[in-house]
Amino acid sequence: MLNYLSTTLPGETGASARMLALQCALRMNDSAQVRLPYGVLRSLRLDSAADVWRELDEAGLLRTRPSDPRVMAVQILDAGLLTQHPARPDRLRAADWALRGACSARTSTPLLRLAALSFVVRTARGSDHGVAEMDHVARECGVPAAALPPLLEQLVAAGVLMTWQAALDAGLDTGEVSWRLGPKGLHPRSAIEDAN
């Protein structure tokens, strides 16, 4: 789902909006509707909820609908999200894992939480090592590939990653990045495969 959203959302979409879009995409029902309790929204620790909703609305991903005071009702506008797999019970487990995991990553900003989530879902189950194309991870986080090294260093400082290394193509900011999860990293579970 992170990969799908990375290609669907405009490149300038912020990390808070991407985290919220992920939760909506994983929690939607067969009619592309979502009812997000405000407790879930508080757990995401978004920068400014009103601005984040507006950003996703302007991107054409969703529209908020009138609802009761305890939940935010959302209509997903991107029909392509309905074709994504797996089934809804698995997506709900992945949404719960992504919410709990990203919020317990002990990182200070939505961008760091999103980056931590992106690296963990790309780590094979039963392993603490991962490898990915730099531009794919950068696109999921909504940053240029050149911004990944400082972001990776922040994840190391936070204990989410133990180490990382980039293999750049001919000195460009493209190529592969490899990493090893740190002691505070989100350890993969079967549900996180659904989040990716």
N, C-alpha and C. Protein backbone atom coordinates (compact mmCIF):
# COMPACT_ATOMS: atom_id res chain seq x y z
N MET A 1 0.82 -1.19 0.00
CA MET A 1 0.00 0.00 0.00
C MET A 1 0.87 1.26 0.00
N LEU A 2 2.00 1.21 0.74
CA LEU A 2 2.92 2.35 0.71
C LEU A 2 3.41 2.60 -0.72
N ASN A 3 3.72 1.54 -1.42
CA ASN A 3 4.21 1.67 -2.79
C ASN A 3 3.13 2.26 -3.69
N TYR A 4 1.90 1.78 -3.57
CA TYR A 4 0.81 2.32 -4.39
C TYR A 4 0.62 3.81 -4.11
N LEU A 5 0.58 4.17 -2.83
CA LEU A 5 0.39 5.58 -2.47
C LEU A 5 1.55 6.45 -2.95
N SER A 6 2.75 5.89 -2.98
CA SER A 6 3.89 6.68 -3.42
C SER A 6 3.78 7.07 -4.88
N THR A 7 3.12 6.25 -5.67
CA THR A 7 2.94 6.58 -7.08
C THR A 7 1.67 7.38 -7.34
N THR A 8 0.71 7.31 -6.41
CA THR A 8 -0.57 8.00 -6.58
C THR A 8 -0.54 9.43 -6.08
N LEU A 9 0.08 9.64 -4.92
CA LEU A 9 0.10 10.97 -4.32
C LEU A 9 1.14 11.86 -5.00
N PRO A 10 0.86 13.16 -5.09
CA PRO A 10 1.86 14.08 -5.65
C PRO A 10 3.15 14.02 -4.83
N GLY A 11 4.27 14.23 -5.48
CA GLY A 11 5.57 14.15 -4.82
C GLY A 11 5.72 15.07 -3.63
N GLU A 12 5.04 16.21 -3.65
CA GLU A 12 5.18 17.18 -2.56
C GLU A 12 4.27 16.88 -1.37
N THR A 13 3.52 15.79 -1.44
CA THR A 13 2.65 15.41 -0.32
C THR A 13 3.50 15.12 0.91
N GLY A 14 3.16 15.74 2.01
CA GLY A 14 3.95 15.63 3.23
C GLY A 14 3.80 14.28 3.93
N ALA A 15 4.70 14.04 4.87
CA ALA A 15 4.72 12.77 5.60
C ALA A 15 3.44 12.57 6.42
N SER A 16 2.93 13.62 7.04
CA SER A 16 1.69 13.49 7.82
C SER A 16 0.55 13.03 6.94
N ALA A 17 0.44 13.62 5.75
CA ALA A 17 -0.62 13.25 4.83
C ALA A 17 -0.43 11.81 4.34
N ARG A 18 0.80 11.41 4.12
CA ARG A 18 1.08 10.04 3.68
C ARG A 18 0.72 9.02 4.77
N MET A 19 1.02 9.34 6.03
CA MET A 19 0.66 8.44 7.13
C MET A 19 -0.86 8.32 7.24
N LEU A 20 -1.56 9.43 7.11
CA LEU A 20 -3.02 9.41 7.18
C LEU A 20 -3.61 8.67 5.98
N ALA A 21 -3.05 8.90 4.80
CA ALA A 21 -3.53 8.20 3.60
C ALA A 21 -3.35 6.70 3.75
N LEU A 22 -2.24 6.28 4.32
CA LEU A 22 -2.00 4.85 4.54
C LEU A 22 -3.06 4.27 5.46
N GLN A 23 -3.35 4.95 6.56
CA GLN A 23 -4.37 4.45 7.47
C GLN A 23 -5.74 4.38 6.80
N CYS A 24 -6.08 5.39 6.02
CA CYS A 24 -7.36 5.38 5.31
C CYS A 24 -7.42 4.24 4.30
N ALA A 25 -6.35 4.07 3.53
CA ALA A 25 -6.33 3.02 2.50
C ALA A 25 -6.43 1.64 3.13
N LEU A 26 -5.78 1.43 4.25
CA LEU A 26 -5.81 0.11 4.89
C LEU A 26 -7.12 -0.14 5.62
N ARG A 27 -7.82 0.90 6.05
CA ARG A 27 -9.03 0.74 6.84
C ARG A 27 -10.32 0.87 6.03
N MET A 28 -10.24 1.20 4.75
CA MET A 28 -11.47 1.42 3.97
C MET A 28 -12.26 0.12 3.81
N ASN A 29 -13.57 0.28 3.65
CA ASN A 29 -14.43 -0.88 3.41
C ASN A 29 -14.62 -1.09 1.91
N ASP A 30 -15.51 -2.01 1.53
CA ASP A 30 -15.71 -2.34 0.11
C ASP A 30 -16.35 -1.21 -0.68
N SER A 31 -16.89 -0.21 0.00
CA SER A 31 -17.47 0.95 -0.66
C SER A 31 -16.50 2.14 -0.66
N ALA A 32 -15.25 1.87 -0.33
CA ALA A 32 -14.20 2.89 -0.26
C ALA A 32 -14.52 3.96 0.77
N GLN A 33 -15.16 3.57 1.85
CA GLN A 33 -15.45 4.49 2.94
C GLN A 33 -14.65 4.09 4.17
N VAL A 34 -14.31 5.10 4.96
CA VAL A 34 -13.52 4.90 6.17
C VAL A 34 -14.17 5.68 7.30
N ARG A 35 -14.20 5.08 8.47
CA ARG A 35 -14.62 5.79 9.69
C ARG A 35 -13.45 5.70 10.66
N LEU A 36 -12.73 6.82 10.79
CA LEU A 36 -11.54 6.86 11.65
C LEU A 36 -11.89 7.49 12.99
N PRO A 37 -11.82 6.71 14.06
CA PRO A 37 -12.04 7.30 15.39
C PRO A 37 -10.97 8.36 15.66
N TYR A 38 -11.36 9.40 16.38
CA TYR A 38 -10.42 10.47 16.69
C TYR A 38 -9.24 9.97 17.52
N GLY A 39 -9.43 8.88 18.25
CA GLY A 39 -8.32 8.29 19.00
C GLY A 39 -7.21 7.82 18.07
N VAL A 40 -7.60 7.25 16.93
CA VAL A 40 -6.61 6.82 15.93
C VAL A 40 -5.88 8.04 15.39
N LEU A 41 -6.62 9.10 15.11
CA LEU A 41 -6.00 10.32 14.58
C LEU A 41 -5.03 10.92 15.60
N ARG A 42 -5.40 10.92 16.88
CA ARG A 42 -4.48 11.43 17.91
C ARG A 42 -3.22 10.57 17.98
N SER A 43 -3.39 9.25 17.83
CA SER A 43 -2.24 8.33 17.90
C SER A 43 -1.24 8.59 16.79
N LEU A 44 -1.71 9.08 15.65
CA LEU A 44 -0.81 9.36 14.53
C LEU A 44 0.09 10.56 14.81
N ARG A 45 -0.27 11.40 15.75
CA ARG A 45 0.51 12.58 16.09
C ARG A 45 0.85 13.41 14.86
N LEU A 46 -0.19 13.81 14.15
CA LEU A 46 -0.02 14.59 12.93
C LEU A 46 0.30 16.04 13.27
N ASP A 47 0.92 16.73 12.31
CA ASP A 47 1.29 18.13 12.53
C ASP A 47 0.05 19.00 12.73
N SER A 48 -0.76 19.13 11.72
CA SER A 48 -2.00 19.91 11.78
C SER A 48 -3.05 19.12 11.02
N ALA A 49 -3.97 18.52 11.74
CA ALA A 49 -4.94 17.62 11.13
C ALA A 49 -5.74 18.30 10.01
N ALA A 50 -6.17 19.53 10.24
CA ALA A 50 -6.97 20.22 9.21
C ALA A 50 -6.17 20.39 7.92
N ASP A 51 -4.90 20.77 8.04
CA ASP A 51 -4.06 20.94 6.86
C ASP A 51 -3.81 19.61 6.16
N VAL A 52 -3.67 18.54 6.94
CA VAL A 52 -3.41 17.22 6.36
C VAL A 52 -4.62 16.75 5.57
N TRP A 53 -5.83 16.91 6.14
CA TRP A 53 -7.04 16.51 5.41
C TRP A 53 -7.16 17.32 4.11
N ARG A 54 -6.88 18.63 4.20
CA ARG A 54 -6.96 19.49 3.02
C ARG A 54 -5.96 19.04 1.95
N GLU A 55 -4.76 18.66 2.38
CA GLU A 55 -3.73 18.20 1.44
C GLU A 55 -4.19 16.95 0.68
N LEU A 56 -4.79 16.00 1.39
CA LEU A 56 -5.28 14.78 0.74
C LEU A 56 -6.50 15.06 -0.13
N ASP A 57 -7.32 16.01 0.28
CA ASP A 57 -8.47 16.43 -0.52
C ASP A 57 -8.00 17.07 -1.83
N GLU A 58 -7.01 17.96 -1.74
CA GLU A 58 -6.49 18.62 -2.94
C GLU A 58 -5.76 17.65 -3.86
N ALA A 59 -5.21 16.58 -3.30
CA ALA A 59 -4.55 15.55 -4.11
C ALA A 59 -5.57 14.66 -4.81
N GLY A 60 -6.84 14.80 -4.46
CA GLY A 60 -7.89 14.00 -5.09
C GLY A 60 -7.99 12.58 -4.56
N LEU A 61 -7.40 12.32 -3.40
CA LEU A 61 -7.44 10.97 -2.84
C LEU A 61 -8.72 10.70 -2.08
N LEU A 62 -9.24 11.71 -1.37
CA LEU A 62 -10.40 11.47 -0.52
C LEU A 62 -11.17 12.76 -0.27
N ARG A 63 -12.36 12.58 0.29
CA ARG A 63 -13.19 13.70 0.75
C ARG A 63 -13.71 13.33 2.14
N THR A 64 -13.68 14.29 3.04
CA THR A 64 -14.29 14.04 4.35
C THR A 64 -15.78 14.28 4.24
N ARG A 65 -16.53 13.57 5.09
CA ARG A 65 -17.99 13.70 5.08
C ARG A 65 -18.46 14.04 6.48
N PRO A 66 -19.63 14.65 6.59
CA PRO A 66 -20.16 14.93 7.92
C PRO A 66 -20.31 13.63 8.70
N SER A 67 -20.02 13.70 9.99
CA SER A 67 -20.05 12.50 10.81
C SER A 67 -20.37 12.87 12.24
N ASP A 68 -20.32 11.88 13.12
CA ASP A 68 -20.55 12.19 14.53
C ASP A 68 -19.25 12.71 15.14
N PRO A 69 -19.32 13.26 16.34
CA PRO A 69 -18.14 13.91 16.93
C PRO A 69 -17.02 12.96 17.35
N ARG A 70 -17.22 11.66 17.30
CA ARG A 70 -16.18 10.73 17.75
C ARG A 70 -15.37 10.13 16.60
N VAL A 71 -15.85 10.28 15.37
CA VAL A 71 -15.14 9.69 14.23
C VAL A 71 -15.08 10.67 13.06
N MET A 72 -14.09 10.47 12.22
CA MET A 72 -13.98 11.22 10.97
C MET A 72 -14.42 10.26 9.86
N ALA A 73 -15.43 10.64 9.12
CA ALA A 73 -15.91 9.82 8.01
C ALA A 73 -15.25 10.29 6.73
N VAL A 74 -14.78 9.35 5.94
CA VAL A 74 -14.01 9.67 4.73
C VAL A 74 -14.51 8.82 3.57
N GLN A 75 -14.59 9.43 2.40
CA GLN A 75 -14.87 8.71 1.17
C GLN A 75 -13.60 8.73 0.33
N ILE A 76 -13.06 7.55 0.04
CA ILE A 76 -11.86 7.45 -0.80
C ILE A 76 -12.29 7.65 -2.25
N LEU A 77 -11.61 8.51 -2.98
CA LEU A 77 -11.95 8.82 -4.37
C LEU A 77 -11.12 8.03 -5.38
N ASP A 78 -10.00 7.49 -4.95
CA ASP A 78 -9.12 6.75 -5.85
C ASP A 78 -9.62 5.32 -5.97
N ALA A 79 -10.27 5.02 -7.08
CA ALA A 79 -10.83 3.68 -7.29
C ALA A 79 -9.75 2.60 -7.35
N GLY A 80 -8.53 2.97 -7.69
CA GLY A 80 -7.44 2.01 -7.75
C GLY A 80 -7.13 1.37 -6.41
N LEU A 81 -7.43 2.07 -5.34
CA LEU A 81 -7.19 1.50 -4.01
C LEU A 81 -8.06 0.28 -3.76
N LEU A 82 -9.23 0.23 -4.40
CA LEU A 82 -10.12 -0.93 -4.22
C LEU A 82 -9.54 -2.19 -4.86
N THR A 83 -8.62 -2.03 -5.80
CA THR A 83 -8.05 -3.20 -6.46
C THR A 83 -6.83 -3.76 -5.73
N GLN A 84 -6.39 -3.07 -4.69
CA GLN A 84 -5.22 -3.52 -3.94
C GLN A 84 -5.60 -4.68 -3.04
N HIS A 85 -4.64 -5.51 -2.78
CA HIS A 85 -4.87 -6.68 -1.93
C HIS A 85 -4.03 -6.52 -0.68
N PRO A 86 -4.25 -7.18 0.37
CA PRO A 86 -5.12 -8.32 0.61
C PRO A 86 -6.52 -7.91 1.05
N ALA A 87 -7.24 -8.89 1.58
CA ALA A 87 -8.62 -8.68 2.01
C ALA A 87 -8.67 -7.73 3.21
N ARG A 88 -9.85 -7.20 3.47
CA ARG A 88 -10.00 -6.19 4.50
C ARG A 88 -9.55 -6.63 5.90
N PRO A 89 -9.83 -7.83 6.37
CA PRO A 89 -9.34 -8.19 7.71
C PRO A 89 -7.81 -8.11 7.81
N ASP A 90 -7.12 -8.51 6.75
CA ASP A 90 -5.66 -8.43 6.75
C ASP A 90 -5.19 -6.98 6.70
N ARG A 91 -5.90 -6.16 5.93
CA ARG A 91 -5.54 -4.75 5.87
C ARG A 91 -5.76 -4.06 7.21
N LEU A 92 -6.83 -4.45 7.91
CA LEU A 92 -7.08 -3.85 9.23
C LEU A 92 -5.98 -4.22 10.22
N ARG A 93 -5.51 -5.47 10.16
CA ARG A 93 -4.39 -5.87 11.02
C ARG A 93 -3.14 -5.08 10.66
N ALA A 94 -2.91 -4.88 9.37
CA ALA A 94 -1.74 -4.10 8.93
C ALA A 94 -1.87 -2.65 9.37
N ALA A 95 -3.08 -2.08 9.30
CA ALA A 95 -3.30 -0.70 9.74
C ALA A 95 -3.01 -0.57 11.23
N ASP A 96 -3.48 -1.53 12.01
CA ASP A 96 -3.23 -1.50 13.45
C ASP A 96 -1.73 -1.62 13.73
N TRP A 97 -1.06 -2.54 13.04
CA TRP A 97 0.38 -2.70 13.24
C TRP A 97 1.12 -1.42 12.85
N ALA A 98 0.76 -0.85 11.70
CA ALA A 98 1.44 0.37 11.24
C ALA A 98 1.22 1.51 12.23
N LEU A 99 0.02 1.62 12.77
CA LEU A 99 -0.26 2.67 13.75
C LEU A 99 0.54 2.47 15.02
N ARG A 100 0.48 1.26 15.58
CA ARG A 100 1.20 0.98 16.83
C ARG A 100 2.72 1.04 16.61
N GLY A 101 3.17 0.45 15.52
CA GLY A 101 4.60 0.41 15.26
C GLY A 101 5.20 1.77 14.99
N ALA A 102 4.57 2.54 14.12
CA ALA A 102 5.11 3.85 13.78
C ALA A 102 5.06 4.80 14.98
N CYS A 103 4.02 4.70 15.77
CA CYS A 103 3.89 5.60 16.91
C CYS A 103 4.78 5.19 18.06
N SER A 104 5.22 3.93 18.09
CA SER A 104 6.11 3.51 19.16
C SER A 104 7.58 3.58 18.72
N ALA A 105 7.83 4.09 17.53
CA ALA A 105 9.20 4.15 17.01
C ALA A 105 10.05 5.19 17.73
N ARG A 106 9.43 6.00 18.58
CA ARG A 106 10.15 6.98 19.38
C ARG A 106 10.86 8.02 18.49
N THR A 107 10.30 8.27 17.36
CA THR A 107 10.87 9.30 16.49
C THR A 107 10.01 10.55 16.62
N SER A 108 10.62 11.67 16.43
CA SER A 108 9.97 12.93 16.78
C SER A 108 9.05 13.50 15.71
N THR A 109 9.26 13.18 14.46
CA THR A 109 8.47 13.82 13.41
C THR A 109 7.72 12.79 12.58
N PRO A 110 6.64 13.22 11.92
CA PRO A 110 5.93 12.29 11.03
C PRO A 110 6.84 11.73 9.93
N LEU A 111 7.78 12.53 9.44
CA LEU A 111 8.68 12.03 8.40
C LEU A 111 9.53 10.89 8.92
N LEU A 112 10.07 11.01 10.12
CA LEU A 112 10.88 9.93 10.69
C LEU A 112 10.03 8.69 10.96
N ARG A 113 8.79 8.88 11.42
CA ARG A 113 7.91 7.73 11.65
C ARG A 113 7.58 7.03 10.34
N LEU A 114 7.30 7.83 9.29
CA LEU A 114 7.00 7.24 7.98
C LEU A 114 8.22 6.52 7.42
N ALA A 115 9.40 7.12 7.56
CA ALA A 115 10.63 6.48 7.08
C ALA A 115 10.88 5.18 7.83
N ALA A 116 10.69 5.19 9.16
CA ALA A 116 10.88 3.97 9.94
C ALA A 116 9.94 2.88 9.44
N LEU A 117 8.70 3.23 9.20
CA LEU A 117 7.72 2.27 8.70
C LEU A 117 8.13 1.75 7.33
N SER A 118 8.58 2.63 6.45
CA SER A 118 8.98 2.23 5.11
C SER A 118 10.14 1.25 5.14
N PHE A 119 11.13 1.50 5.99
CA PHE A 119 12.28 0.59 6.06
C PHE A 119 11.89 -0.75 6.69
N VAL A 120 11.03 -0.71 7.67
CA VAL A 120 10.66 -1.98 8.31
C VAL A 120 9.82 -2.86 7.39
N VAL A 121 8.87 -2.27 6.66
CA VAL A 121 8.07 -3.12 5.78
C VAL A 121 8.89 -3.68 4.63
N ARG A 122 10.03 -3.09 4.39
CA ARG A 122 10.93 -3.60 3.36
C ARG A 122 11.98 -4.55 3.93
N THR A 123 11.88 -4.86 5.22
CA THR A 123 12.78 -5.83 5.85
C THR A 123 12.08 -7.18 5.88
N ALA A 124 12.76 -8.19 5.36
CA ALA A 124 12.15 -9.52 5.28
C ALA A 124 11.79 -10.05 6.66
N ARG A 125 10.66 -10.74 6.72
CA ARG A 125 10.23 -11.34 7.98
C ARG A 125 11.30 -12.30 8.48
N GLY A 126 11.60 -12.22 9.77
CA GLY A 126 12.61 -13.09 10.36
C GLY A 126 14.03 -12.59 10.20
N SER A 127 14.20 -11.39 9.63
CA SER A 127 15.52 -10.83 9.41
C SER A 127 15.58 -9.42 9.98
N ASP A 128 16.77 -8.92 10.20
CA ASP A 128 16.90 -7.52 10.59
C ASP A 128 17.64 -6.73 9.52
N HIS A 129 17.88 -7.36 8.36
CA HIS A 129 18.57 -6.71 7.24
C HIS A 129 17.58 -6.45 6.11
N GLY A 130 17.80 -5.36 5.40
CA GLY A 130 16.96 -5.06 4.25
C GLY A 130 17.75 -4.33 3.19
N VAL A 131 17.20 -4.32 1.99
CA VAL A 131 17.80 -3.61 0.87
C VAL A 131 16.67 -3.13 -0.04
N ALA A 132 16.84 -1.93 -0.60
CA ALA A 132 15.81 -1.37 -1.49
C ALA A 132 16.46 -0.32 -2.39
N GLU A 133 15.75 -0.01 -3.44
CA GLU A 133 16.17 1.08 -4.32
C GLU A 133 15.95 2.40 -3.59
N MET A 134 16.95 3.26 -3.60
CA MET A 134 16.85 4.53 -2.90
C MET A 134 15.68 5.37 -3.38
N ASP A 135 15.47 5.40 -4.70
CA ASP A 135 14.39 6.25 -5.20
C ASP A 135 13.01 5.73 -4.81
N HIS A 136 12.86 4.41 -4.62
CA HIS A 136 11.57 3.86 -4.19
C HIS A 136 11.26 4.30 -2.75
N VAL A 137 12.26 4.17 -1.88
CA VAL A 137 12.06 4.56 -0.48
C VAL A 137 11.83 6.06 -0.39
N ALA A 138 12.60 6.83 -1.13
CA ALA A 138 12.44 8.29 -1.12
C ALA A 138 11.04 8.68 -1.57
N ARG A 139 10.54 8.03 -2.62
CA ARG A 139 9.20 8.32 -3.12
C ARG A 139 8.14 7.99 -2.07
N GLU A 140 8.31 6.86 -1.35
CA GLU A 140 7.35 6.51 -0.29
C GLU A 140 7.34 7.55 0.82
N CYS A 141 8.49 8.13 1.10
CA CYS A 141 8.60 9.13 2.17
C CYS A 141 8.28 10.54 1.67
N GLY A 142 8.19 10.72 0.37
CA GLY A 142 7.89 12.04 -0.19
C GLY A 142 9.06 12.99 -0.13
N VAL A 143 10.29 12.46 -0.24
CA VAL A 143 11.49 13.29 -0.22
C VAL A 143 12.34 12.96 -1.44
N PRO A 144 13.23 13.87 -1.86
CA PRO A 144 14.16 13.53 -2.92
C PRO A 144 15.17 12.50 -2.41
N ALA A 145 15.71 11.69 -3.31
CA ALA A 145 16.68 10.67 -2.92
C ALA A 145 17.88 11.28 -2.20
N ALA A 146 18.25 12.50 -2.55
CA ALA A 146 19.39 13.16 -1.91
C ALA A 146 19.13 13.43 -0.43
N ALA A 147 17.86 13.45 -0.02
CA ALA A 147 17.52 13.71 1.39
C ALA A 147 17.54 12.43 2.23
N LEU A 148 17.71 11.27 1.60
CA LEU A 148 17.70 10.03 2.37
C LEU A 148 18.88 9.87 3.33
N PRO A 149 20.13 10.16 2.94
CA PRO A 149 21.23 9.97 3.90
C PRO A 149 21.04 10.69 5.24
N PRO A 150 20.66 11.98 5.25
CA PRO A 150 20.42 12.61 6.56
C PRO A 150 19.26 11.96 7.32
N LEU A 151 18.24 11.52 6.59
CA LEU A 151 17.10 10.85 7.21
C LEU A 151 17.53 9.52 7.83
N LEU A 152 18.37 8.79 7.11
CA LEU A 152 18.89 7.53 7.63
C LEU A 152 19.73 7.75 8.88
N GLU A 153 20.53 8.80 8.89
CA GLU A 153 21.33 9.12 10.07
C GLU A 153 20.45 9.43 11.27
N GLN A 154 19.34 10.11 11.04
CA GLN A 154 18.42 10.39 12.13
C GLN A 154 17.79 9.11 12.66
N LEU A 155 17.50 8.16 11.78
CA LEU A 155 16.95 6.87 12.20
C LEU A 155 17.98 6.07 12.99
N VAL A 156 19.25 6.19 12.63
CA VAL A 156 20.31 5.53 13.41
C VAL A 156 20.39 6.18 14.79
N ALA A 157 20.36 7.51 14.83
CA ALA A 157 20.43 8.22 16.12
C ALA A 157 19.25 7.87 17.02
N ALA A 158 18.10 7.61 16.42
CA ALA A 158 16.91 7.26 17.20
C ALA A 158 16.89 5.78 17.59
N GLY A 159 17.84 4.99 17.06
CA GLY A 159 17.90 3.57 17.39
C GLY A 159 16.99 2.70 16.55
N VAL A 160 16.33 3.30 15.55
CA VAL A 160 15.46 2.52 14.67
C VAL A 160 16.31 1.66 13.73
N LEU A 161 17.40 2.22 13.24
CA LEU A 161 18.34 1.48 12.41
C LEU A 161 19.66 1.35 13.16
N MET A 162 20.31 0.21 12.97
CA MET A 162 21.65 0.01 13.55
C MET A 162 22.69 0.62 12.62
N THR A 163 22.61 0.26 11.35
CA THR A 163 23.53 0.76 10.33
C THR A 163 22.81 0.88 9.01
N TRP A 164 23.43 1.60 8.08
CA TRP A 164 22.93 1.67 6.71
C TRP A 164 24.12 1.93 5.79
N GLN A 165 23.94 1.59 4.52
CA GLN A 165 24.99 1.81 3.53
C GLN A 165 24.32 2.00 2.18
N ALA A 166 24.83 2.94 1.42
CA ALA A 166 24.28 3.20 0.09
C ALA A 166 25.29 2.79 -0.97
N ALA A 167 24.80 2.13 -1.99
CA ALA A 167 25.60 1.79 -3.17
C ALA A 167 25.07 2.67 -4.30
N LEU A 168 25.75 3.80 -4.54
CA LEU A 168 25.27 4.76 -5.52
C LEU A 168 25.71 4.39 -6.92
N ASP A 169 24.83 4.69 -7.87
CA ASP A 169 25.13 4.46 -9.28
C ASP A 169 25.92 5.65 -9.83
N ALA A 170 27.17 5.44 -10.14
CA ALA A 170 28.03 6.44 -10.78
C ALA A 170 27.99 7.79 -10.07
N GLY A 171 27.97 7.78 -8.73
CA GLY A 171 28.01 9.02 -7.97
C GLY A 171 26.70 9.77 -7.93
N LEU A 172 25.66 9.21 -8.53
CA LEU A 172 24.35 9.86 -8.50
C LEU A 172 23.62 9.48 -7.22
N ASP A 173 22.55 10.17 -6.94
CA ASP A 173 21.75 9.85 -5.76
C ASP A 173 20.74 8.74 -6.06
N THR A 174 21.14 7.79 -6.86
CA THR A 174 20.31 6.63 -7.14
C THR A 174 21.12 5.39 -6.83
N GLY A 175 20.48 4.29 -6.74
CA GLY A 175 21.14 3.05 -6.40
C GLY A 175 20.39 2.37 -5.27
N GLU A 176 21.10 1.50 -4.58
CA GLU A 176 20.47 0.75 -3.50
C GLU A 176 20.95 1.23 -2.15
N VAL A 177 20.07 1.09 -1.19
CA VAL A 177 20.43 1.33 0.20
C VAL A 177 20.16 0.04 0.96
N SER A 178 21.10 -0.32 1.82
CA SER A 178 20.91 -1.49 2.67
C SER A 178 20.96 -1.02 4.12
N TRP A 179 20.33 -1.77 5.01
CA TRP A 179 20.27 -1.38 6.41
C TRP A 179 20.11 -2.59 7.30
N ARG A 180 20.31 -2.32 8.57
CA ARG A 180 20.08 -3.31 9.61
C ARG A 180 19.26 -2.62 10.69
N LEU A 181 18.15 -3.24 11.07
CA LEU A 181 17.29 -2.66 12.09
C LEU A 181 18.02 -2.56 13.42
N GLY A 182 17.76 -1.49 14.14
CA GLY A 182 18.35 -1.28 15.46
C GLY A 182 17.46 -1.81 16.56
N PRO A 183 17.87 -1.60 17.80
CA PRO A 183 17.12 -2.12 18.94
C PRO A 183 15.74 -1.50 19.10
N LYS A 184 15.55 -0.28 18.61
CA LYS A 184 14.25 0.37 18.70
C LYS A 184 13.49 0.31 17.38
N GLY A 185 14.01 -0.46 16.45
CA GLY A 185 13.34 -0.61 15.17
C GLY A 185 12.05 -1.38 15.33
N LEU A 186 11.17 -1.19 14.41
CA LEU A 186 9.90 -1.90 14.41
C LEU A 186 10.17 -3.27 13.85
N HIS A 187 10.07 -4.28 14.65
CA HIS A 187 10.40 -5.60 14.15
C HIS A 187 9.27 -6.17 13.32
N PRO A 188 9.60 -6.69 12.14
CA PRO A 188 8.57 -7.15 11.22
C PRO A 188 7.70 -8.26 11.81
N ARG A 189 6.45 -8.20 11.44
CA ARG A 189 5.50 -9.26 11.75
C ARG A 189 4.78 -9.58 10.47
N SER A 190 4.02 -10.63 10.45
CA SER A 190 3.38 -11.03 9.20
C SER A 190 2.46 -9.93 8.68
N ALA A 191 1.82 -9.18 9.55
CA ALA A 191 0.87 -8.17 9.10
C ALA A 191 1.53 -7.05 8.32
N ILE A 192 2.81 -6.74 8.58
CA ILE A 192 3.40 -5.60 7.90
C ILE A 192 3.64 -5.88 6.43
N GLU A 193 3.69 -7.12 6.03
CA GLU A 193 3.82 -7.39 4.61
C GLU A 193 2.61 -6.83 3.89
N ASP A 194 1.46 -6.77 4.54
CA ASP A 194 0.26 -6.22 3.95
C ASP A 194 0.35 -4.70 3.79
N ALA A 195 1.10 -4.04 4.66
CA ALA A 195 1.22 -2.59 4.59
C ALA A 195 2.06 -2.16 3.39
N ASN A 196 2.87 -3.03 2.87
CA ASN A 196 3.70 -2.69 1.72
C ASN A 196 3.04 -3.18 0.46
